[in-house]
């Protein structure tokens, strides 16, 4: 990054290089995995595992059984289902977040706005993302009109141009909620070749590179790139909602 890019105006000009919207990530990431020899199976839910001698030897799905040298549990808001049956497991649960999307002319908003938990994030094409709620509603991804109106009103207080506009999209997603927003990145206590990487709450994309680096270090028994203590299994058990 040059000095000219590091200045605020330079960062905006180089945004395409320095940042990418969350909606744009899956495609390039998928392509990178495939290029490295990975295989992605979609609509293929795991139904069980085969174990032997304190290890998971295979993962079963409705279509076929996959043999495994190592298994990573990184199933987001659904991670508690994979940890079911343990006497003590980290407290991961789904937290619903409702969001709105508006379409403005490009350049109307060129910086992120934030106040009291509400954020407005502009995109290069003029779209503005407004979010988000924090709702303990289980796996219910439905939206409601009252929340839509509240988010719209609060967003318009930050950016009056939104007051006369209607959102082009209103949806909800599920975050892997964890106490204190601290993820669990560690070896499974019952199976030596199973690793857990979950509970990132609102910061999954932000923390993904460092989380993956730490996870790989643990899997390959290398000196970790960062202190793993805050993210270990035992530390997660000590945190409560």
XYZ file of N, CA and C in Angstrom:
723
model
N 0.850 -1.179 0.000
C 0.000 0.000 0.000
C 0.889 1.232 0.000
N 0.741 2.096 -1.000
C 1.559 3.302 -1.086
C 0.997 4.387 -0.184
N 1.782 5.455 0.008
C 1.311 6.549 0.850
C 0.081 7.214 0.262
N 0.036 7.314 -1.065
C -1.126 7.959 -1.682
C -2.388 7.142 -1.447
N -2.259 5.813 -1.488
C -3.423 4.965 -1.237
C -3.826 5.034 0.226
N -2.846 5.189 1.126
C -3.140 5.190 2.552
C -3.927 6.420 2.986
N -3.890 7.503 2.205
C -4.695 8.668 2.551
C -6.166 8.354 2.319
N -7.093 9.024 3.025
C -8.520 8.714 2.874
C -8.996 8.720 1.435
N -8.600 9.737 0.655
C -9.071 9.793 -0.725
C -8.476 8.654 -1.553
N -7.231 8.262 -1.195
C -6.603 7.162 -1.908
C -7.266 5.833 -1.611
N -7.659 5.648 -0.359
C -8.346 4.415 0.018
C -9.645 4.273 -0.757
N -10.387 5.365 -0.905
C -11.650 5.291 -1.642
C -11.396 4.939 -3.100
N -10.326 5.500 -3.676
C -10.019 5.198 -5.071
C -9.582 3.750 -5.243
N -8.922 3.214 -4.232
C -8.401 1.847 -4.327
C -9.309 0.833 -3.654
N -10.558 1.216 -3.387
C -11.463 0.336 -2.633
C -11.604 -1.031 -3.283
N -11.616 -1.077 -4.591
C -11.786 -2.360 -5.280
C -10.664 -3.336 -4.910
N -9.485 -2.786 -4.614
C -8.353 -3.634 -4.263
C -8.342 -3.939 -2.772
N -8.688 -2.954 -1.942
C -8.534 -3.081 -0.500
C -9.728 -3.708 0.188
N -10.895 -3.714 -0.428
C -12.088 -4.218 0.240
C -13.040 -4.819 -0.774
N -13.829 -5.767 -0.297
C -14.843 -6.378 -1.147
C -16.064 -6.639 -0.285
N -17.241 -6.396 -0.821
C -18.467 -6.616 -0.075
C -18.698 -8.087 0.206
N -19.379 -8.362 1.314
C -19.629 -9.744 1.696
C -20.362 -10.543 0.640
N -21.278 -9.906 -0.086
C -22.025 -10.619 -1.124
C -21.131 -11.051 -2.279
N -19.977 -10.382 -2.431
C -19.084 -10.689 -3.547
C -18.033 -11.743 -3.198
N -17.989 -12.177 -1.944
C -16.932 -13.088 -1.519
C -17.106 -14.542 -1.958
N -18.299 -15.119 -1.871
C -18.409 -16.572 -2.116
C -17.864 -17.032 -3.458
N -18.137 -16.289 -4.531
C -17.684 -16.719 -5.850
C -16.181 -16.852 -5.948
N -15.415 -15.792 -5.641
C -13.956 -15.902 -5.710
C -13.381 -16.927 -4.741
N -13.962 -17.028 -3.542
C -13.462 -18.012 -2.586
C -13.684 -19.430 -3.100
N -14.856 -19.658 -3.677
C -15.154 -20.971 -4.247
C -14.149 -21.307 -5.353
N -13.899 -20.334 -6.230
C -12.962 -20.563 -7.328
C -11.563 -20.871 -6.803
N -11.157 -20.189 -5.734
C -9.832 -20.424 -5.167
C -9.726 -21.829 -4.586
N -10.788 -22.276 -3.906
C -10.782 -23.629 -3.337
C -10.654 -24.675 -4.442
N -11.433 -24.510 -5.496
C -11.400 -25.466 -6.604
C -10.031 -25.461 -7.280
N -9.455 -24.267 -7.445
C -8.143 -24.162 -8.088
C -7.070 -24.888 -7.279
N -7.240 -24.911 -5.962
C -6.273 -25.587 -5.094
C -6.553 -27.082 -4.965
N -7.556 -27.562 -5.691
C -7.852 -28.989 -5.666
C -8.974 -29.394 -4.747
N -9.626 -28.435 -4.111
C -10.732 -28.749 -3.215
C -11.991 -29.120 -3.976
N -12.858 -29.857 -3.315
C -14.145 -30.251 -3.884
C -15.247 -29.747 -2.963
N -16.213 -29.032 -3.519
C -17.313 -28.477 -2.738
C -18.583 -29.265 -3.029
N -19.206 -29.778 -1.993
C -20.461 -30.514 -2.134
C -21.586 -29.651 -1.579
N -22.578 -29.361 -2.414
C -23.713 -28.550 -1.989
C -24.949 -29.421 -1.811
N -25.885 -28.935 -0.981
C -27.106 -29.687 -0.691
C -26.753 -31.117 -0.269
N -25.782 -31.211 0.623
C -25.269 -32.523 1.038
C -25.074 -32.523 2.558
N -26.155 -32.461 3.326
C -26.022 -32.357 4.785
C -25.440 -33.617 5.411
N -24.590 -33.412 6.403
C -24.037 -34.540 7.145
C -25.122 -35.150 8.021
N -25.163 -36.466 8.055
C -26.164 -37.175 8.857
C -25.551 -37.919 10.034
N -24.236 -38.064 10.056
C -23.593 -38.771 11.151
C -22.114 -38.947 10.893
N -21.422 -39.526 11.868
C -19.992 -39.788 11.732
C -19.697 -41.213 12.180
N -18.613 -41.749 11.657
C -18.107 -43.045 12.097
C -16.856 -42.798 12.930
N -16.754 -43.449 14.067
C -15.630 -43.222 14.969
C -14.927 -44.530 15.301
N -13.657 -44.387 15.649
C -12.869 -45.543 16.065
C -11.647 -45.052 16.829
N -11.474 -45.547 18.034
C -10.289 -45.216 18.814
C -10.116 -43.739 19.089
N -11.193 -43.036 19.398
C -11.093 -41.615 19.706
C -10.870 -40.727 18.505
N -11.187 -41.227 17.324
C -11.057 -40.440 16.107
C -12.315 -40.597 15.258
N -12.601 -39.587 14.460
C -13.664 -39.688 13.461
C -13.029 -40.207 12.178
N -13.495 -41.341 11.713
C -12.898 -41.956 10.525
C -13.641 -41.614 9.245
N -14.896 -41.192 9.377
C -15.678 -40.870 8.183
C -16.862 -40.001 8.570
N -17.324 -39.211 7.608
C -18.533 -38.394 7.760
C -19.587 -38.951 6.816
N -20.759 -39.216 7.347
C -21.840 -39.791 6.557
C -22.794 -38.705 6.076
N -23.239 -38.818 4.838
C -24.277 -37.955 4.290
C -25.336 -38.847 3.658
N -26.432 -38.235 3.240
C -27.493 -39.010 2.611
C -27.038 -39.611 1.291
N -26.042 -38.979 0.660
C -25.593 -39.436 -0.657
C -24.450 -40.434 -0.578
N -23.477 -40.176 0.287
C -22.312 -41.051 0.361
C -21.576 -40.829 1.670
N -20.561 -41.639 1.894
C -19.741 -41.547 3.097
C -18.341 -41.087 2.712
N -17.840 -40.078 3.421
C -16.530 -39.505 3.118
C -15.528 -39.922 4.193
N -14.481 -40.618 3.801
C -13.414 -40.958 4.729
C -12.666 -39.687 5.122
N -12.155 -39.659 6.353
C -11.569 -38.412 6.842
C -10.303 -38.664 7.651
N -9.223 -37.979 7.266
C -8.031 -37.930 8.109
C -8.216 -36.887 9.208
N -8.920 -35.812 8.870
C -9.223 -34.754 9.833
C -10.560 -34.132 9.454
N -11.252 -33.621 10.449
C -12.569 -33.013 10.241
C -12.583 -31.650 10.922
N -13.115 -30.643 10.229
C -13.277 -29.308 10.804
C -14.763 -29.016 10.932
N -15.189 -28.708 12.140
C -16.569 -28.310 12.383
C -16.634 -26.785 12.322
N -17.146 -26.257 11.216
C -17.242 -24.810 11.008
C -18.617 -24.513 10.428
N -19.640 -24.881 11.176
C -21.011 -24.831 10.677
C -21.810 -23.658 11.233
N -21.116 -22.608 11.641
C -21.780 -21.366 11.994
C -22.850 -21.512 13.056
N -24.010 -20.926 12.783
C -25.100 -20.911 13.753
C -25.604 -22.304 14.086
N -25.283 -23.284 13.241
C -25.737 -24.660 13.444
C -24.697 -25.510 14.188
N -23.636 -24.892 14.690
C -22.547 -25.654 15.293
C -22.981 -26.444 16.518
N -23.927 -25.918 17.286
C -24.369 -26.629 18.489
C -24.933 -28.000 18.149
N -25.519 -28.142 16.969
C -26.059 -29.438 16.564
C -24.936 -30.456 16.410
N -23.794 -30.001 15.916
C -22.662 -30.902 15.757
C -21.970 -31.219 17.067
N -22.215 -30.392 18.093
C -21.602 -30.612 19.400
C -22.549 -31.312 20.360
N -23.737 -31.653 19.893
C -24.740 -32.280 20.750
C -24.218 -33.602 21.306
N -24.575 -33.865 22.552
C -24.180 -35.118 23.177
C -22.979 -34.987 24.089
N -22.257 -33.879 23.997
C -21.123 -33.674 24.888
C -21.615 -33.225 26.257
N -20.948 -33.696 27.290
C -21.325 -33.283 28.637
C -21.086 -31.790 28.828
N -20.056 -31.265 28.187
C -19.744 -29.841 28.270
C -19.331 -29.361 26.889
N -20.051 -28.395 26.374
C -19.769 -27.876 25.036
C -19.918 -26.367 25.041
N -19.173 -25.659 24.207
C -19.320 -24.207 24.107
C -20.754 -23.813 23.770
N -21.165 -22.675 24.289
C -22.538 -22.207 24.114
C -22.661 -21.391 22.825
N -22.886 -22.073 21.738
C -23.085 -21.428 20.442
C -24.561 -21.514 20.095
N -25.175 -20.376 19.766
C -26.588 -20.406 19.402
C -26.868 -19.360 18.321
N -27.911 -19.585 17.527
C -28.215 -18.646 16.438
C -28.769 -17.327 16.964
N -28.277 -16.241 16.415
C -28.785 -14.898 16.718
C -29.204 -14.264 15.395
N -30.486 -13.975 15.275
C -31.012 -13.434 14.015
C -30.657 -11.961 13.850
N -30.324 -11.595 12.625
C -30.078 -10.198 12.291
C -30.874 -9.807 11.065
N -31.772 -8.832 11.202
C -32.540 -8.332 10.062
C -31.822 -7.129 9.462
N -31.817 -7.041 8.137
C -31.095 -5.994 7.420
C -31.938 -5.426 6.292
N -31.628 -4.203 5.909
C -32.278 -3.549 4.772
C -31.223 -3.155 3.750
N -31.661 -3.069 2.494
C -30.779 -2.608 1.426
C -31.488 -1.518 0.641
N -30.824 -0.381 0.479
C -31.357 0.740 -0.299
C -30.484 0.951 -1.529
N -31.068 1.603 -2.538
C -30.310 1.937 -3.752
C -30.326 3.439 -3.948
N -29.138 4.048 -3.803
C -28.951 5.475 -4.034
C -28.049 5.665 -5.248
N -27.901 6.908 -5.655
C -26.941 7.207 -6.712
C -25.533 6.991 -6.165
N -24.632 6.459 -6.960
C -23.254 6.273 -6.492
C -22.662 7.582 -5.985
N -21.992 7.529 -4.843
C -21.331 8.701 -4.297
C -22.138 9.487 -3.293
N -23.430 9.199 -3.142
C -24.232 9.917 -2.145
C -23.672 9.679 -0.748
N -23.271 8.453 -0.484
C -22.624 8.115 0.783
C -21.317 7.407 0.458
N -20.205 7.937 0.984
C -18.913 7.337 0.656
C -18.132 6.917 1.893
N -18.816 6.836 3.034
C -18.159 6.380 4.248
C -19.161 5.630 5.107
N -18.692 4.759 5.955
C -19.572 4.010 6.847
C -20.079 4.926 7.952
N -21.370 4.837 8.236
C -21.973 5.576 9.341
C -22.385 4.587 10.425
N -22.191 4.971 11.700
C -22.519 4.067 12.808
C -23.014 4.876 13.999
N -24.098 4.382 14.622
C -24.581 5.008 15.847
C -25.444 4.014 16.616
N -25.095 3.807 17.877
C -25.897 2.978 18.784
C -26.241 1.612 18.192
N -25.249 0.975 17.597
C -25.463 -0.366 17.076
C -25.997 -0.435 15.663
N -26.403 0.695 15.095
C -26.906 0.721 13.716
C -25.786 1.175 12.782
N -25.627 0.470 11.667
C -24.590 0.852 10.715
C -25.172 1.000 9.320
N -24.599 1.924 8.558
C -24.905 2.118 7.146
C -23.604 1.912 6.383
N -23.605 0.933 5.476
C -22.398 0.600 4.731
C -22.647 0.834 3.248
N -21.941 1.794 2.639
C -22.142 2.071 1.210
C -21.364 1.113 0.325
N -21.904 0.852 -0.860
C -21.216 0.074 -1.884
C -20.911 0.986 -3.072
N -19.990 0.556 -3.906
C -19.563 1.396 -5.027
C -20.701 1.722 -5.986
N -21.664 0.806 -6.121
C -22.746 1.008 -7.089
C -23.906 1.826 -6.534
N -23.776 2.352 -5.315
C -24.825 3.167 -4.723
C -25.699 2.439 -3.726
N -25.623 1.134 -3.667
C -26.392 0.401 -2.662
C -25.874 0.744 -1.262
N -26.796 0.807 -0.312
C -26.444 1.083 1.080
C -27.068 -0.004 1.950
N -26.231 -0.699 2.691
C -26.683 -1.754 3.593
C -26.955 -1.152 4.961
N -28.112 -1.462 5.529
C -28.510 -0.963 6.843
C -28.728 -2.161 7.766
N -28.084 -2.163 8.897
C -28.277 -3.271 9.829
C -27.850 -2.871 11.236
N -28.050 -3.672 12.128
C -28.764 -4.920 12.025
C -29.322 -5.199 13.397
N -30.314 -6.064 13.468
C -30.885 -6.433 14.754
C -30.100 -7.582 15.383
N -30.314 -7.769 16.666
C -29.745 -8.900 17.404
C -30.901 -9.573 18.122
N -31.396 -10.680 17.562
C -32.599 -11.315 18.074
C -32.343 -12.784 18.399
N -32.644 -13.153 19.621
C -32.519 -14.549 20.039
C -33.810 -15.265 19.665
N -33.904 -15.692 18.410
C -35.145 -16.252 17.868
C -34.957 -17.664 17.335
N -33.944 -18.361 17.810
C -33.703 -19.709 17.315
C -33.301 -19.692 15.851
N -33.786 -20.675 15.106
C -33.429 -20.781 13.692
C -34.465 -20.128 12.779
N -35.270 -19.243 13.327
C -36.296 -18.533 12.561
C -35.647 -17.377 11.794
N -35.686 -17.429 10.469
C -35.085 -16.390 9.628
C -36.138 -15.453 9.036
N -37.313 -15.408 9.616
C -38.365 -14.544 9.084
C -38.080 -13.084 9.421
N -38.736 -12.183 8.699
C -38.634 -10.744 8.938
C -40.002 -10.208 9.341
N -40.039 -8.984 9.852
C -41.329 -8.410 10.238
C -41.368 -6.924 9.916
N -42.587 -6.424 9.707
C -42.784 -5.044 9.291
C -42.356 -4.026 10.322
N -42.567 -4.321 11.600
C -42.206 -3.368 12.647
C -40.698 -3.127 12.672
N -39.934 -4.184 12.523
C -38.476 -4.037 12.505
C -38.028 -3.291 11.257
N -38.678 -3.576 10.149
C -38.363 -2.863 8.903
C -38.564 -1.358 9.090
N -39.664 -0.970 9.676
C -39.950 0.450 9.880
C -38.942 1.081 10.834
N -38.599 0.359 11.905
C -37.658 0.911 12.877
C -36.276 1.109 12.257
N -35.783 0.098 11.548
C -34.477 0.233 10.903
C -34.476 1.372 9.887
N -35.575 1.487 9.137
C -35.680 2.547 8.134
C -35.638 3.919 8.808
N -36.407 4.082 9.883
C -36.459 5.374 10.573
C -35.104 5.737 11.175
N -34.449 4.780 11.801
C -33.155 5.056 12.420
C -32.093 5.344 11.362
N -32.168 4.653 10.232
C -31.220 4.910 9.149
C -31.419 6.302 8.570
N -32.680 6.728 8.453
C -32.976 8.054 7.904
C -32.486 9.166 8.823
N -32.405 8.895 10.121
C -31.849 9.892 11.035
C -30.365 10.112 10.752
N -29.676 9.050 10.356
C -28.256 9.172 10.026
C -28.038 9.699 8.616
N -28.928 9.292 7.694
C -28.807 9.704 6.295
C -30.192 10.122 5.808
N -30.543 11.409 5.926
C -31.896 11.864 5.585
C -32.351 11.503 4.179
N -31.421 11.291 3.247
C -31.807 10.940 1.878
C -32.604 9.648 1.821
N -32.510 8.817 2.859
C -33.229 7.544 2.865
C -34.691 7.685 3.268
N -35.060 8.830 3.837
C -36.405 8.985 4.393
C -37.492 8.769 3.352
N -37.301 9.276 2.150
C -38.333 9.192 1.116
C -38.178 7.964 0.230
N -37.251 7.091 0.570
C -36.998 5.917 -0.265
C -37.512 4.659 0.421
N -37.773 3.636 -0.380
C -38.152 2.339 0.150
C -37.001 1.356 -0.065
N -36.762 0.485 0.892
C -35.687 -0.491 0.704
C -35.985 -1.429 -0.457
N -34.944 -1.815 -1.158
C -35.108 -2.753 -2.271
C -35.036 -4.196 -1.788
N -34.610 -4.367 -0.541
C -34.539 -5.720 0.003
C -34.588 -5.672 1.523
N -35.245 -6.661 2.113
C -35.313 -6.822 3.568
C -35.171 -8.310 3.851
N -34.152 -8.691 4.587
C -33.920 -10.113 4.834
C -33.302 -10.309 6.215
N -33.144 -11.559 6.589
C -32.548 -11.896 7.878
C -31.553 -13.029 7.708
N -30.525 -12.997 8.529
C -29.548 -14.075 8.563
C -29.334 -14.528 9.993
N -28.613 -15.621 10.160
C -28.349 -16.180 11.483
C -26.852 -16.155 11.764
N -26.496 -15.533 12.872
C -25.095 -15.481 13.277
C -24.816 -16.586 14.294
N -23.585 -17.095 14.327
C -23.219 -18.047 15.374
C -22.867 -17.294 16.652
N -23.872 -17.038 17.472
C -23.669 -16.257 18.679
C -22.840 -17.002 19.711
N -21.994 -16.273 20.414
C -21.169 -16.851 21.471
C -20.993 -15.814 22.574
N -20.859 -16.253 23.822
C -20.661 -15.298 24.912
C -19.433 -14.431 24.669
N -19.581 -13.142 24.875
C -18.494 -12.169 24.706
C -18.001 -12.057 23.267
N -18.727 -12.639 22.310
C -18.355 -12.554 20.888
C -16.989 -13.177 20.596
N -16.575 -14.132 21.389
C -15.257 -14.741 21.209
C -15.424 -16.133 20.611
N -14.777 -16.418 19.489
C -14.954 -17.720 18.841
C -14.230 -18.853 19.565
N -14.553 -20.064 19.144
C -13.879 -21.269 19.629
C -13.050 -21.825 18.475
N -11.748 -21.902 18.673
C -10.839 -22.437 17.650
C -9.911 -23.409 18.355
N -10.233 -24.696 18.278
C -9.476 -25.656 19.076
C -9.763 -27.079 18.608
N -9.007 -28.005 19.142
C -9.236 -29.426 18.907
C -10.422 -29.886 19.755
N -11.246 -30.752 19.200
C -12.379 -31.314 19.918
C -11.854 -32.170 21.082
N -12.411 -32.047 22.287
C -11.861 -32.777 23.433
C -12.056 -34.286 23.365
N -13.014 -34.759 22.580
C -13.306 -36.190 22.538
C -12.707 -36.908 21.335
N -12.346 -36.140 20.293
C -11.844 -36.757 19.066
C -10.573 -36.035 18.621
N -9.469 -36.774 18.577
C -8.180 -36.149 18.323
C -8.012 -35.535 16.956
N -8.818 -35.950 15.981
C -8.663 -35.406 14.621
C -9.823 -34.508 14.208
N -10.591 -34.034 15.191
C -11.700 -33.116 14.908
C -11.366 -31.748 15.493
N -11.541 -30.715 14.674
C -11.236 -29.350 15.096
C -12.478 -28.479 14.936
N -12.613 -27.524 15.844
C -13.788 -26.650 15.863
C -13.348 -25.224 15.557
N -14.083 -24.570 14.672
C -13.806 -23.176 14.309
C -15.153 -22.488 14.129
N -15.673 -21.912 15.208
C -17.035 -21.380 15.157
C -17.239 -20.336 16.250
N -18.423 -19.727 16.266
C -18.773 -18.768 17.306
C -18.247 -17.366 17.069
N -18.034 -16.992 15.812
C -17.473 -15.674 15.505
C -18.503 -14.551 15.581
N -19.768 -14.906 15.757
C -20.849 -13.940 15.959
C -20.933 -12.965 14.786
N -20.699 -11.680 14.999
C -20.865 -10.683 13.941
C -19.591 -10.474 13.117
N -18.532 -11.198 13.425
C -17.234 -10.866 12.847
C -16.625 -12.024 12.055
N -17.460 -12.888 11.509
C -16.948 -14.060 10.807
C -16.054 -13.731 9.628
N -16.519 -12.850 8.749
C -15.715 -12.489 7.576
C -14.460 -11.734 8.009
N -14.611 -10.840 8.970
C -13.479 -10.041 9.433
C -12.372 -10.912 10.024
N -12.762 -11.906 10.812
C -11.782 -12.731 11.513
C -11.369 -13.981 10.743
N -11.967 -14.211 9.584
C -11.730 -15.462 8.863
C -10.254 -15.734 8.559
N -9.486 -14.779 8.024
C -8.086 -15.097 7.695
C -7.266 -15.521 8.912
N -7.376 -14.768 10.009
C -6.603 -15.110 11.207
C -7.099 -16.408 11.825
N -8.414 -16.628 11.803
C -8.965 -17.870 12.357
C -8.456 -19.076 11.584
N -8.447 -18.967 10.266
C -7.973 -20.077 9.440
C -6.488 -20.339 9.678
N -5.711 -19.274 9.823
C -4.274 -19.446 10.054
C -4.024 -20.162 11.374
N -4.739 -19.748 12.423
C -4.584 -20.402 13.720
C -5.037 -21.856 13.651
N -6.150 -22.096 12.987
C -6.678 -23.455 12.871
C -5.682 -24.382 12.177
N -5.106 -23.930 11.077
C -4.135 -24.757 10.345
C -2.904 -25.036 11.208
N -2.455 -24.036 11.956
C -1.310 -24.251 12.845
C -1.621 -25.338 13.872
N -2.825 -25.302 14.433
C -3.210 -26.315 15.417
C -3.300 -27.697 14.772
N -3.858 -27.752 13.575
C -4.022 -29.036 12.892
C -2.683 -29.654 12.514
N -1.713 -28.806 12.172
C -0.402 -29.299 11.743
C 0.623 -29.294 12.876
N 0.147 -29.016 14.108
C 1.020 -29.011 15.286
C 2.202 -28.066 15.121
N 1.952 -26.912 14.522
C 2.980 -25.893 14.361
C 2.847 -24.861 15.477
N 3.914 -24.112 15.763
C 3.774 -23.001 16.704
C 2.697 -22.044 16.189
N 1.693 -21.738 16.994
C 0.578 -20.925 16.500
C 0.996 -19.499 16.177
N 0.362 -18.950 15.152
C 0.665 -17.585 14.718
C 0.229 -16.561 15.749
N -0.745 -16.921 16.587
C -1.203 -16.028 17.648
C -1.572 -16.865 18.858
N -1.708 -16.225 19.984
C -1.992 -16.924 21.238
C -3.345 -17.629 21.150
N -3.377 -18.964 21.241
C -4.643 -19.675 21.106
C -5.468 -19.720 22.387
N -4.896 -19.278 23.505
C -5.559 -19.445 24.799
C -6.974 -18.863 24.858
N -7.219 -17.641 24.354
C -8.578 -17.092 24.464
C -9.618 -17.878 23.679
N -9.181 -18.684 22.717
C -10.112 -19.363 21.821
C -10.186 -20.866 22.080
N -9.525 -21.323 23.150
C -9.484 -22.751 23.414
C -10.805 -23.236 24.000
N -10.982 -24.537 23.967
C -12.233 -25.164 24.401
C -12.559 -24.811 25.849
N -11.567 -24.929 26.733
C -11.814 -24.677 28.151
C -12.209 -23.229 28.401
N -11.567 -22.296 27.723
C -11.930 -20.887 27.882
C -13.366 -20.649 27.445
N -13.782 -21.339 26.379
C -15.160 -21.190 25.897
C -16.159 -21.715 26.916
N -15.811 -22.792 27.613
C -16.716 -23.345 28.622
C -16.913 -22.386 29.789
N -15.912 -21.566 30.054
C -15.985 -20.644 31.188
C -16.771 -19.385 30.869
N -17.074 -19.168 29.596
C -17.858 -17.995 29.208
C -19.333 -18.364 29.147
N -20.175 -17.516 29.708
C -21.614 -17.781 29.714
C -22.371 -16.559 29.224
N -23.580 -16.795 28.778
C -24.434 -15.703 28.305
C -24.921 -14.879 29.494
